[in-house]
Structure formats: C-alpha cells, structure tokens
Amino acid sequence: LPAGLSQWFPALEVLDVSGTGLAEMGTELLSLPCLHTLLAKNNRLGGPGSLPKGLGQAPLARSLRVLNLSGNRFAEVPPALLQLRGLRSLSLGGNRLHGIPPDIQELQSLEFLYLGGNFITAIPPELAKLPSLRYLVLCDNKIQSIPPQLAQLHSLRSLSLHNNLLTYLPREILNLVHLEELSLRGNPLVVRFVRDLTYNPPSLQELAGRTVKTRNIPYAPSDLPESLVRYLSLASNCPNPKCGGVYFDSCVRQIKFVDFCGKYRLPLMHYLCSPECSSPFSSASQSSTSQSESDSEDEASVAAHRMQKVLLG
C-alpha cells in the first residue's frame, strides 16, 4: 500500500486493492480509522508479513465491517483476523485453507462467512457459536461430515455445502428453523449412502441409568454422587416414538431417509437406543422400510415447509 495513504485520505471508508498483485499490506492500513470495507481479492497475500503487525489493536479493528481476501494464498486463517471483532462479512474463498480455527467463535458480529474453494476437511463445533451468522458458504471443499452443533446457528438463512464429500447430514439440521436455502449438489449423498449398524452393549451403569430414566424413579442430588447425577442428565431420547427409551453411550448409528419439499430424499444420521428400534430388514439403499424411518419422515415434513430451496443437482 502506498505510503502516506492515511494522510491523503484520512476519512477513507472503502478501499479496493483487488487484482493488483499485492503480496503484503503495510502499516499505513492501521491509520485509517474510518475504513469499514477492505477488498483485496485475487492477489498474492498469504506469506509471512502479508498483514501488518498490530492489526487487532489498531482503530481498524473496531471500524472494519467487510473484509474480502478471496483468491489469495492463505494456508490458514490469520490469527490477526480473529481480532477484528466488528467484522460482519469475511470472505476467504479460493485460498489454501485446510481448516477452520476454533477461535472463529470470537467474531461474534459475523453475519456472512465465505470459505468456499479451499481444502477444508472438518468443521469445528465452535463455528456454531456465531449468533448472528446468516450466510455460511463451505462449498468446494473436502468436508466429510457436519457437526450436529451447527443446529445452534438459529439465525442461519443459507447453507452452501455443494461439492464436498458428505454422505449424510445430522438429523439436528432440522432444527435450523430459519434456513431457506440448503445447497448439497455434488456430494456423495446424492448418489450413494452409508449405513453403520455397529452396536456396543450398554454397560451396567448405562442399564441402571436407563431404568432410572424410563421408569421415572425419583432421585435428588443428595441421594447420588455428583458424577452420577451429571451422568443421568446426559440421557438422550430415542427418536423412535414407538420406543420411548433413552440412551447414554451405547446406541445404534444409522442413516434414515427423510422427504424434503416433496421431491428429494435426504439421508440424515439417527441414533437409536437399541437395534430393535430399527427393522432388521432395513437397508440404506431402500427408500422406506422401518417404523423409525417413517417417523423421521414425519419429523422432516414439519420442517420442509420452511425450506424454500434444496439444491441437489
């Protein structure tokens, strides 16, 4: 960046240096107290010294709202960016990112996050701690699964996951009550599915815990050690309403199909309390075989009216 920039344009609000071959941004950037939009797409940023030191402590850290660094060479999200607490829009598409740092949760004002076209393999659960996030773009990566915690993004309107390696979705995704667009095309879940029916028998502690919860046996913190009280609070209800059971650690992990928008059937991950809650003849390649599957379809139909677009192909 040219020297004296802050002296020439002290009230500069928007700066676009895209496509200029820029390899680093100098300290002049730190002296722009009114800058709210910085566009630096399609440059050579990403090496050591690409961003000025002290970025997180500069006035810019409070004023900047929009930052676009797509089409550069960043192999990781620079830690300095996570100190820009006023950011509402962050774009790092088309870089060389292999992951998303858990500290992304520090950007509490973020509404738009674009990380498409990278090499990301996993989504940290901490991403779900962005209360204002409305648009999340993770397309064209190498993501194999979605953490169920993502259902905590209650403000989310659009979720782009096309061209990844997804074979199923967590059933919790139905809790995204404001989601209007879900893009899934180009994932293996469109053409093939997986099923895992491995089941480890419950421990004696779990058997006792299941009995306490299913029979509503009363207990108070004074009756049991603190560790057991905490354990009992972790009980999960079996999604099959015909069962009414609970589970703690031992459960059946299974893919179930649900109907979205009356046209597409999506595989969602379910956790059943025992193999008996699923038909022994069911198969992941069949459209509907068990009672628990039809129940999950009913559950999905409640959410389907909220989904305006499901893009599979």
mmCIF file of C-alpha atoms in Angstrom:
data_model
loop_
_atom_site.group_PDB
_atom_site.id
_atom_site.type_symbol
_atom_site.label_atom_id
_atom_site.label_comp_id
_atom_site.label_asym_id
_atom_site.label_seq_id
_atom_site.Cartn_x
_atom_site.Cartn_y
_atom_site.Cartn_z
ATOM 1 C CA LEU A 1 0.000 0.000 0.000
ATOM 2 C CA PRO A 2 1.314 3.486 -0.788
ATOM 3 C CA ALA A 3 2.996 5.432 1.991
ATOM 4 C CA GLY A 4 1.044 8.386 3.311
ATOM 5 C CA LEU A 5 -2.306 6.814 2.473
ATOM 6 C CA SER A 6 -3.812 7.838 5.809
ATOM 7 C CA GLN A 7 -2.551 11.406 5.376
ATOM 8 C CA TRP A 8 -4.037 11.747 1.902
ATOM 9 C CA PHE A 9 -7.366 10.102 2.710
ATOM 10 C CA PRO A 10 -7.946 10.269 6.489
ATOM 11 C CA ALA A 11 -11.704 9.724 6.062
ATOM 12 C CA LEU A 12 -11.390 6.766 3.654
ATOM 13 C CA GLU A 13 -14.229 4.289 4.166
ATOM 14 C CA VAL A 14 -13.870 1.820 1.263
ATOM 15 C CA LEU A 15 -10.568 0.529 -0.117
ATOM 16 C CA ASP A 16 -10.372 -1.852 -3.099
ATOM 17 C CA VAL A 17 -6.914 -3.170 -3.999
ATOM 18 C CA SER A 18 -8.106 -6.348 -5.734
ATOM 19 C CA GLY A 19 -6.116 -7.802 -8.614
ATOM 20 C CA THR A 20 -3.068 -5.619 -8.061
ATOM 21 C CA GLY A 21 -0.526 -8.386 -7.366
ATOM 22 C CA LEU A 22 -0.287 -7.259 -3.761
ATOM 23 C CA ALA A 23 1.908 -9.504 -1.573
ATOM 24 C CA GLU A 24 1.639 -7.582 1.668
ATOM 25 C CA MET A 25 -0.299 -4.726 3.248
ATOM 26 C CA GLY A 26 1.751 -2.177 5.135
ATOM 27 C CA THR A 27 1.247 -0.351 8.393
ATOM 28 C CA GLU A 28 -0.433 2.565 6.599
ATOM 29 C CA LEU A 29 -3.565 0.456 6.746
ATOM 30 C CA LEU A 30 -3.631 0.734 10.537
ATOM 31 C CA SER A 31 -4.079 4.516 10.427
ATOM 32 C CA LEU A 32 -7.408 4.526 8.598
ATOM 33 C CA PRO A 33 -9.891 4.972 11.461
ATOM 34 C CA CYS A 34 -12.964 5.237 9.204
ATOM 35 C CA LEU A 35 -12.303 2.261 6.919
ATOM 36 C CA HIS A 36 -15.245 -0.157 7.018
ATOM 37 C CA THR A 37 -14.755 -2.129 3.754
ATOM 38 C CA LEU A 38 -11.471 -3.643 2.562
ATOM 39 C CA LEU A 39 -11.393 -5.632 -0.679
ATOM 40 C CA ALA A 40 -8.105 -7.369 -1.535
ATOM 41 C CA LYS A 41 -9.228 -10.210 -3.801
ATOM 42 C CA ASN A 42 -7.047 -12.069 -6.297
ATOM 43 C CA ASN A 43 -3.649 -11.015 -5.034
ATOM 44 C CA ARG A 44 -0.574 -12.810 -3.678
ATOM 45 C CA LEU A 45 -1.289 -12.379 0.010
ATOM 46 C CA GLY A 46 -0.679 -15.294 2.339
ATOM 47 C CA GLY A 47 3.007 -15.351 3.120
ATOM 48 C CA PRO A 48 4.748 -14.092 6.288
ATOM 49 C CA GLY A 49 4.149 -10.395 6.758
ATOM 50 C CA SER A 50 1.126 -10.267 4.484
ATOM 51 C CA LEU A 51 -0.844 -8.441 7.149
ATOM 52 C CA PRO A 52 0.550 -5.578 9.243
ATOM 53 C CA LYS A 53 1.505 -6.267 12.845
ATOM 54 C CA GLY A 54 -0.808 -4.812 15.428
ATOM 55 C CA LEU A 55 -3.875 -5.197 13.238
ATOM 56 C CA GLY A 56 -6.004 -6.360 16.146
ATOM 57 C CA GLN A 57 -5.135 -3.342 18.279
ATOM 58 C CA ALA A 58 -5.497 -0.672 15.576
ATOM 59 C CA PRO A 59 -8.585 1.565 15.136
ATOM 60 C CA LEU A 60 -9.261 -0.550 12.053
ATOM 61 C CA ALA A 61 -10.125 -3.483 14.312
ATOM 62 C CA ARG A 62 -13.176 -1.563 15.515
ATOM 63 C CA SER A 63 -14.227 0.098 12.262
ATOM 64 C CA LEU A 64 -13.838 -2.715 9.705
ATOM 65 C CA ARG A 65 -17.112 -4.421 8.767
ATOM 66 C CA VAL A 66 -16.372 -6.121 5.424
ATOM 67 C CA LEU A 67 -13.126 -7.953 4.579
ATOM 68 C CA ASN A 68 -12.641 -9.872 1.339
ATOM 69 C CA LEU A 69 -9.370 -11.796 0.913
ATOM 70 C CA SER A 70 -10.633 -14.383 -1.576
ATOM 71 C CA GLY A 71 -8.321 -15.632 -4.307
ATOM 72 C CA ASN A 72 -5.095 -15.326 -2.322
ATOM 73 C CA ARG A 73 -2.616 -17.821 -0.854
ATOM 74 C CA PHE A 74 -3.518 -18.151 2.807
ATOM 75 C CA ALA A 75 -2.901 -21.668 4.150
ATOM 76 C CA GLU A 76 -4.606 -20.811 7.440
ATOM 77 C CA VAL A 77 -6.911 -18.118 8.747
ATOM 78 C CA PRO A 78 -4.531 -15.433 10.051
ATOM 79 C CA PRO A 79 -4.935 -15.092 13.839
ATOM 80 C CA ALA A 80 -4.966 -11.296 13.458
ATOM 81 C CA LEU A 81 -8.259 -11.517 11.558
ATOM 82 C CA LEU A 82 -9.925 -13.142 14.548
ATOM 83 C CA GLN A 83 -9.308 -9.938 16.500
ATOM 84 C CA LEU A 84 -11.429 -7.855 14.121
ATOM 85 C CA ARG A 85 -14.430 -8.113 16.413
ATOM 86 C CA GLY A 86 -16.577 -5.712 14.373
ATOM 87 C CA LEU A 87 -16.481 -7.840 11.202
ATOM 88 C CA ARG A 88 -19.841 -8.670 9.691
ATOM 89 C CA SER A 89 -18.606 -10.188 6.433
ATOM 90 C CA LEU A 90 -15.459 -12.282 5.947
ATOM 91 C CA SER A 91 -14.507 -13.883 2.629
ATOM 92 C CA LEU A 92 -11.536 -16.241 2.311
ATOM 93 C CA GLY A 93 -12.690 -18.290 -0.657
ATOM 94 C CA GLY A 94 -10.251 -19.702 -3.175
ATOM 95 C CA ASN A 95 -7.285 -19.807 -0.813
ATOM 96 C CA ARG A 96 -5.354 -22.816 0.529
ATOM 97 C CA LEU A 97 -7.062 -23.275 3.879
ATOM 98 C CA HIS A 98 -7.062 -26.781 5.356
ATOM 99 C CA GLY A 99 -9.118 -25.994 8.421
ATOM 100 C CA ILE A 100 -11.198 -23.508 10.353
ATOM 101 C CA PRO A 101 -9.716 -22.384 13.684
ATOM 102 C CA PRO A 102 -11.940 -22.878 16.747
ATOM 103 C CA ASP A 103 -11.281 -19.234 17.618
ATOM 104 C CA ILE A 104 -13.573 -18.269 14.738
ATOM 105 C CA GLN A 105 -16.140 -18.005 17.533
ATOM 106 C CA GLU A 106 -14.519 -14.712 18.568
ATOM 107 C CA LEU A 107 -16.131 -12.959 15.573
ATOM 108 C CA GLN A 108 -19.444 -12.532 17.350
ATOM 109 C CA SER A 109 -20.787 -9.925 14.903
ATOM 110 C CA LEU A 110 -20.192 -12.062 11.813
ATOM 111 C CA GLU A 111 -23.205 -12.415 9.514
ATOM 112 C CA PHE A 112 -21.586 -13.682 6.291
ATOM 113 C CA LEU A 113 -18.743 -16.227 6.119
ATOM 114 C CA TYR A 114 -17.399 -17.404 2.754
ATOM 115 C CA LEU A 115 -14.815 -20.220 2.848
ATOM 116 C CA GLY A 116 -15.610 -21.954 -0.444
ATOM 117 C CA GLY A 117 -12.931 -23.307 -2.764
ATOM 118 C CA ASN A 118 -10.395 -24.396 -0.149
ATOM 119 C CA PHE A 119 -9.173 -27.749 1.227
ATOM 120 C CA ILE A 120 -11.147 -27.775 4.472
ATOM 121 C CA THR A 121 -11.844 -31.295 5.764
ATOM 122 C CA ALA A 122 -13.729 -30.617 9.004
ATOM 123 C CA ILE A 123 -15.972 -28.010 10.615
ATOM 124 C CA PRO A 124 -15.192 -27.161 14.241
ATOM 125 C CA PRO A 125 -18.198 -27.189 16.609
ATOM 126 C CA GLU A 126 -17.135 -23.704 17.726
ATOM 127 C CA LEU A 127 -18.446 -22.357 14.436
ATOM 128 C CA ALA A 128 -21.923 -22.797 15.912
ATOM 129 C CA LYS A 129 -21.173 -20.071 18.477
ATOM 130 C CA LEU A 130 -21.694 -17.242 15.976
ATOM 131 C CA PRO A 131 -25.127 -15.946 16.980
ATOM 132 C CA SER A 132 -25.569 -13.516 14.077
ATOM 133 C CA LEU A 133 -24.397 -15.768 11.228
ATOM 134 C CA ARG A 134 -26.936 -15.720 8.383
ATOM 135 C CA TYR A 135 -24.978 -16.964 5.362
ATOM 136 C CA LEU A 136 -22.410 -19.759 5.552
ATOM 137 C CA VAL A 137 -20.614 -20.859 2.369
ATOM 138 C CA LEU A 138 -18.440 -24.002 2.636
ATOM 139 C CA CYS A 139 -18.816 -25.300 -0.921
ATOM 140 C CA ASP A 140 -15.981 -26.842 -2.970
ATOM 141 C CA ASN A 141 -14.028 -28.243 -0.042
ATOM 142 C CA LYS A 142 -13.337 -31.759 1.288
ATOM 143 C CA ILE A 143 -15.777 -31.828 4.194
ATOM 144 C CA GLN A 144 -16.991 -35.316 5.133
ATOM 145 C CA SER A 145 -19.438 -34.590 7.957
ATOM 146 C CA ILE A 146 -21.386 -31.775 9.577
ATOM 147 C CA PRO A 147 -21.213 -31.389 13.371
ATOM 148 C CA PRO A 148 -24.681 -31.524 14.955
ATOM 149 C CA GLN A 149 -23.810 -28.362 16.875
ATOM 150 C CA LEU A 150 -24.395 -26.423 13.665
ATOM 151 C CA ALA A 151 -28.098 -26.619 14.510
ATOM 152 C CA GLN A 152 -27.390 -23.909 17.104
ATOM 153 C CA LEU A 153 -26.995 -21.334 14.308
ATOM 154 C CA HIS A 154 -30.533 -20.093 14.790
ATOM 155 C CA SER A 155 -30.040 -17.040 12.547
ATOM 156 C CA LEU A 156 -28.800 -19.082 9.574
ATOM 157 C CA ARG A 157 -30.684 -18.424 6.319
ATOM 158 C CA SER A 158 -28.432 -20.053 3.712
ATOM 159 C CA LEU A 159 -26.035 -23.002 3.972
ATOM 160 C CA SER A 160 -23.926 -23.892 0.923
ATOM 161 C CA LEU A 161 -22.302 -27.327 1.113
ATOM 162 C CA HIS A 162 -22.184 -28.355 -2.546
ATOM 163 C CA ASN A 163 -19.170 -30.182 -3.968
ATOM 164 C CA ASN A 164 -17.927 -31.739 -0.747
ATOM 165 C CA LEU A 165 -17.658 -35.371 0.464
ATOM 166 C CA LEU A 166 -20.831 -35.576 2.554
ATOM 167 C CA THR A 167 -22.568 -38.943 2.774
ATOM 168 C CA TYR A 168 -25.153 -37.954 5.399
ATOM 169 C CA LEU A 169 -26.470 -34.991 7.367
ATOM 170 C CA PRO A 170 -27.057 -34.834 11.120
ATOM 171 C CA ARG A 171 -30.761 -35.001 11.921
ATOM 172 C CA GLU A 172 -30.296 -31.890 14.076
ATOM 173 C CA ILE A 173 -30.160 -29.865 10.869
ATOM 174 C CA LEU A 174 -33.971 -29.903 11.001
ATOM 175 C CA ASN A 175 -33.709 -27.501 13.925
ATOM 176 C CA LEU A 176 -32.422 -24.698 11.680
ATOM 177 C CA VAL A 177 -35.815 -23.065 11.771
ATOM 178 C CA HIS A 178 -34.925 -20.048 9.616
ATOM 179 C CA LEU A 179 -32.984 -21.916 6.938
ATOM 180 C CA GLU A 180 -34.299 -21.016 3.484
ATOM 181 C CA GLU A 181 -31.635 -22.476 1.202
ATOM 182 C CA LEU A 182 -29.571 -25.648 1.519
ATOM 183 C CA SER A 183 -27.173 -26.483 -1.312
ATOM 184 C CA LEU A 184 -25.988 -30.110 -1.457
ATOM 185 C CA ARG A 185 -25.310 -30.921 -5.111
ATOM 186 C CA GLY A 186 -22.064 -32.657 -5.950
ATOM 187 C CA ASN A 187 -21.898 -34.647 -2.690
ATOM 188 C CA PRO A 188 -21.798 -38.447 -2.455
ATOM 189 C CA LEU A 189 -25.081 -38.363 -0.516
ATOM 190 C CA VAL A 190 -26.803 -37.591 -3.798
ATOM 191 C CA VAL A 191 -25.639 -40.817 -5.455
ATOM 192 C CA ARG A 192 -24.674 -43.251 -2.705
ATOM 193 C CA PHE A 193 -25.257 -43.745 1.001
ATOM 194 C CA VAL A 194 -23.607 -45.344 4.002
ATOM 195 C CA ARG A 195 -25.003 -47.298 6.913
ATOM 196 C CA ASP A 196 -23.349 -48.278 10.147
ATOM 197 C CA LEU A 197 -25.210 -50.611 12.488
ATOM 198 C CA THR A 198 -22.375 -51.368 14.881
ATOM 199 C CA TYR A 199 -23.671 -51.560 18.422
ATOM 200 C CA ASN A 200 -21.779 -51.924 21.669
ATOM 201 C CA PRO A 201 -23.836 -53.467 24.504
ATOM 202 C CA PRO A 202 -24.579 -50.954 27.266
ATOM 203 C CA SER A 203 -22.571 -51.024 30.472
ATOM 204 C CA LEU A 204 -24.138 -51.859 33.840
ATOM 205 C CA GLN A 205 -24.074 -48.142 34.635
ATOM 206 C CA GLU A 206 -25.991 -47.349 31.472
ATOM 207 C CA LEU A 207 -28.522 -50.130 32.064
ATOM 208 C CA ALA A 208 -29.168 -48.744 35.538
ATOM 209 C CA GLY A 209 -29.364 -45.202 34.181
ATOM 210 C CA ARG A 210 -31.845 -46.235 31.503
ATOM 211 C CA THR A 211 -34.036 -47.867 34.123
ATOM 212 C CA VAL A 212 -33.994 -44.763 36.310
ATOM 213 C CA LYS A 213 -34.973 -42.501 33.397
ATOM 214 C CA THR A 214 -37.565 -44.710 31.690
ATOM 215 C CA ARG A 215 -39.361 -45.586 34.950
ATOM 216 C CA ASN A 216 -39.116 -42.020 36.275
ATOM 217 C CA ILE A 217 -37.536 -43.194 39.521
ATOM 218 C CA PRO A 218 -37.174 -40.065 41.678
ATOM 219 C CA TYR A 219 -33.754 -39.047 42.957
ATOM 220 C CA ALA A 220 -32.122 -35.966 44.417
ATOM 221 C CA PRO A 221 -28.506 -34.732 44.350
ATOM 222 C CA SER A 222 -28.244 -35.805 47.972
ATOM 223 C CA ASP A 223 -29.050 -39.409 47.005
ATOM 224 C CA LEU A 224 -26.255 -39.962 44.461
ATOM 225 C CA PRO A 225 -22.642 -38.951 43.842
ATOM 226 C CA GLU A 226 -22.306 -35.786 41.755
ATOM 227 C CA SER A 227 -20.792 -37.760 38.869
ATOM 228 C CA LEU A 228 -23.879 -40.000 38.616
ATOM 229 C CA VAL A 229 -26.274 -37.051 38.776
ATOM 230 C CA ARG A 230 -24.338 -35.450 35.943
ATOM 231 C CA TYR A 231 -24.399 -38.730 34.017
ATOM 232 C CA LEU A 232 -28.167 -39.067 34.351
ATOM 233 C CA SER A 233 -28.606 -35.544 32.980
ATOM 234 C CA LEU A 234 -26.962 -36.642 29.724
ATOM 235 C CA ALA A 235 -29.721 -39.066 28.729
ATOM 236 C CA SER A 236 -30.875 -38.767 25.094
ATOM 237 C CA ASN A 237 -34.336 -39.811 23.977
ATOM 238 C CA CYS A 238 -34.648 -42.452 21.274
ATOM 239 C CA PRO A 239 -36.096 -40.754 18.147
ATOM 240 C CA ASN A 240 -38.461 -43.689 17.579
ATOM 241 C CA PRO A 241 -41.706 -42.636 19.333
ATOM 242 C CA LYS A 242 -42.781 -46.288 19.486
ATOM 243 C CA CYS A 243 -39.886 -46.925 21.844
ATOM 244 C CA GLY A 244 -39.859 -44.185 24.465
ATOM 245 C CA GLY A 245 -36.428 -45.333 25.662
ATOM 246 C CA VAL A 246 -33.243 -43.419 26.371
ATOM 247 C CA TYR A 247 -29.534 -43.998 25.806
ATOM 248 C CA PHE A 248 -26.283 -42.578 27.112
ATOM 249 C CA ASP A 249 -23.188 -44.008 25.392
ATOM 250 C CA SER A 250 -24.426 -47.162 23.653
ATOM 251 C CA CYS A 251 -26.603 -46.563 20.627
ATOM 252 C CA VAL A 252 -27.169 -47.668 17.047
ATOM 253 C CA ARG A 253 -25.811 -45.228 14.469
ATOM 254 C CA GLN A 254 -27.946 -45.394 11.358
ATOM 255 C CA ILE A 255 -28.818 -43.486 8.191
ATOM 256 C CA LYS A 256 -32.505 -42.695 7.646
ATOM 257 C CA PHE A 257 -34.088 -41.057 4.634
ATOM 258 C CA VAL A 258 -36.377 -38.061 5.007
ATOM 259 C CA ASP A 259 -38.505 -36.260 2.484
ATOM 260 C CA PHE A 260 -37.717 -32.618 1.782
ATOM 261 C CA CYS A 261 -40.041 -30.412 -0.278
ATOM 262 C CA GLY A 262 -41.872 -33.467 -1.601
ATOM 263 C CA LYS A 263 -39.171 -34.108 -4.188
ATOM 264 C CA TYR A 264 -35.832 -35.011 -2.626
ATOM 265 C CA ARG A 265 -34.996 -37.674 -0.067
ATOM 266 C CA LEU A 266 -32.026 -36.856 2.124
ATOM 267 C CA PRO A 267 -30.078 -39.224 4.394
ATOM 268 C CA LEU A 268 -29.963 -37.982 7.981
ATOM 269 C CA MET A 269 -27.966 -39.563 10.789
ATOM 270 C CA HIS A 270 -30.049 -41.108 13.589
ATOM 271 C CA TYR A 271 -29.034 -42.599 16.918
ATOM 272 C CA LEU A 272 -31.372 -45.333 18.192
ATOM 273 C CA CYS A 273 -31.245 -46.775 21.697
ATOM 274 C CA SER A 274 -31.152 -50.410 20.508
ATOM 275 C CA PRO A 275 -31.134 -52.489 17.304
ATOM 276 C CA GLU A 276 -34.764 -53.447 17.999
ATOM 277 C CA CYS A 277 -35.789 -49.868 17.206
ATOM 278 C CA SER A 278 -34.848 -50.455 13.584
ATOM 279 C CA SER A 279 -36.204 -53.096 11.255
ATOM 280 C CA PRO A 280 -33.668 -55.915 10.836
ATOM 281 C CA PHE A 281 -34.527 -55.940 7.133
ATOM 282 C CA SER A 282 -33.954 -52.237 6.554
ATOM 283 C CA SER A 283 -31.250 -51.111 4.190
ATOM 284 C CA ALA A 284 -29.699 -47.744 3.471
ATOM 285 C CA SER A 285 -30.425 -48.259 -0.205
ATOM 286 C CA GLN A 286 -34.157 -48.722 0.373
ATOM 287 C CA SER A 287 -36.475 -45.742 0.420
ATOM 288 C CA SER A 288 -38.549 -46.649 3.475
ATOM 289 C CA THR A 289 -38.511 -49.820 5.495
ATOM 290 C CA SER A 290 -38.901 -49.216 9.213
ATOM 291 C CA GLN A 291 -41.233 -47.507 11.599
ATOM 292 C CA SER A 292 -38.474 -45.236 12.851
ATOM 293 C CA GLU A 293 -37.806 -44.133 9.293
ATOM 294 C CA SER A 294 -41.394 -43.153 8.649
ATOM 295 C CA ASP A 295 -41.372 -41.322 11.964
ATOM 296 C CA SER A 296 -38.317 -39.372 10.862
ATOM 297 C CA GLU A 297 -40.116 -38.509 7.630
ATOM 298 C CA ASP A 298 -42.979 -37.082 9.648
ATOM 299 C CA GLU A 299 -40.491 -35.038 11.605
ATOM 300 C CA ALA A 300 -38.902 -33.760 8.405
ATOM 301 C CA SER A 301 -42.237 -32.797 6.893
ATOM 302 C CA VAL A 302 -42.739 -30.365 9.755
ATOM 303 C CA ALA A 303 -39.548 -28.580 8.751
ATOM 304 C CA ALA A 304 -39.940 -28.967 4.983
ATOM 305 C CA HIS A 305 -42.310 -26.031 4.589
ATOM 306 C CA ARG A 306 -39.587 -23.750 5.906
ATOM 307 C CA MET A 307 -37.092 -24.804 3.252
ATOM 308 C CA GLN A 308 -37.575 -22.761 0.097
ATOM 309 C CA LYS A 309 -34.713 -24.341 -1.830
ATOM 310 C CA VAL A 310 -32.933 -27.664 -1.563
ATOM 311 C CA LEU A 311 -30.343 -27.795 -4.335
ATOM 312 C CA LEU A 312 -29.188 -31.316 -5.093
ATOM 313 C CA GLY A 313 -28.424 -31.187 -8.769
#
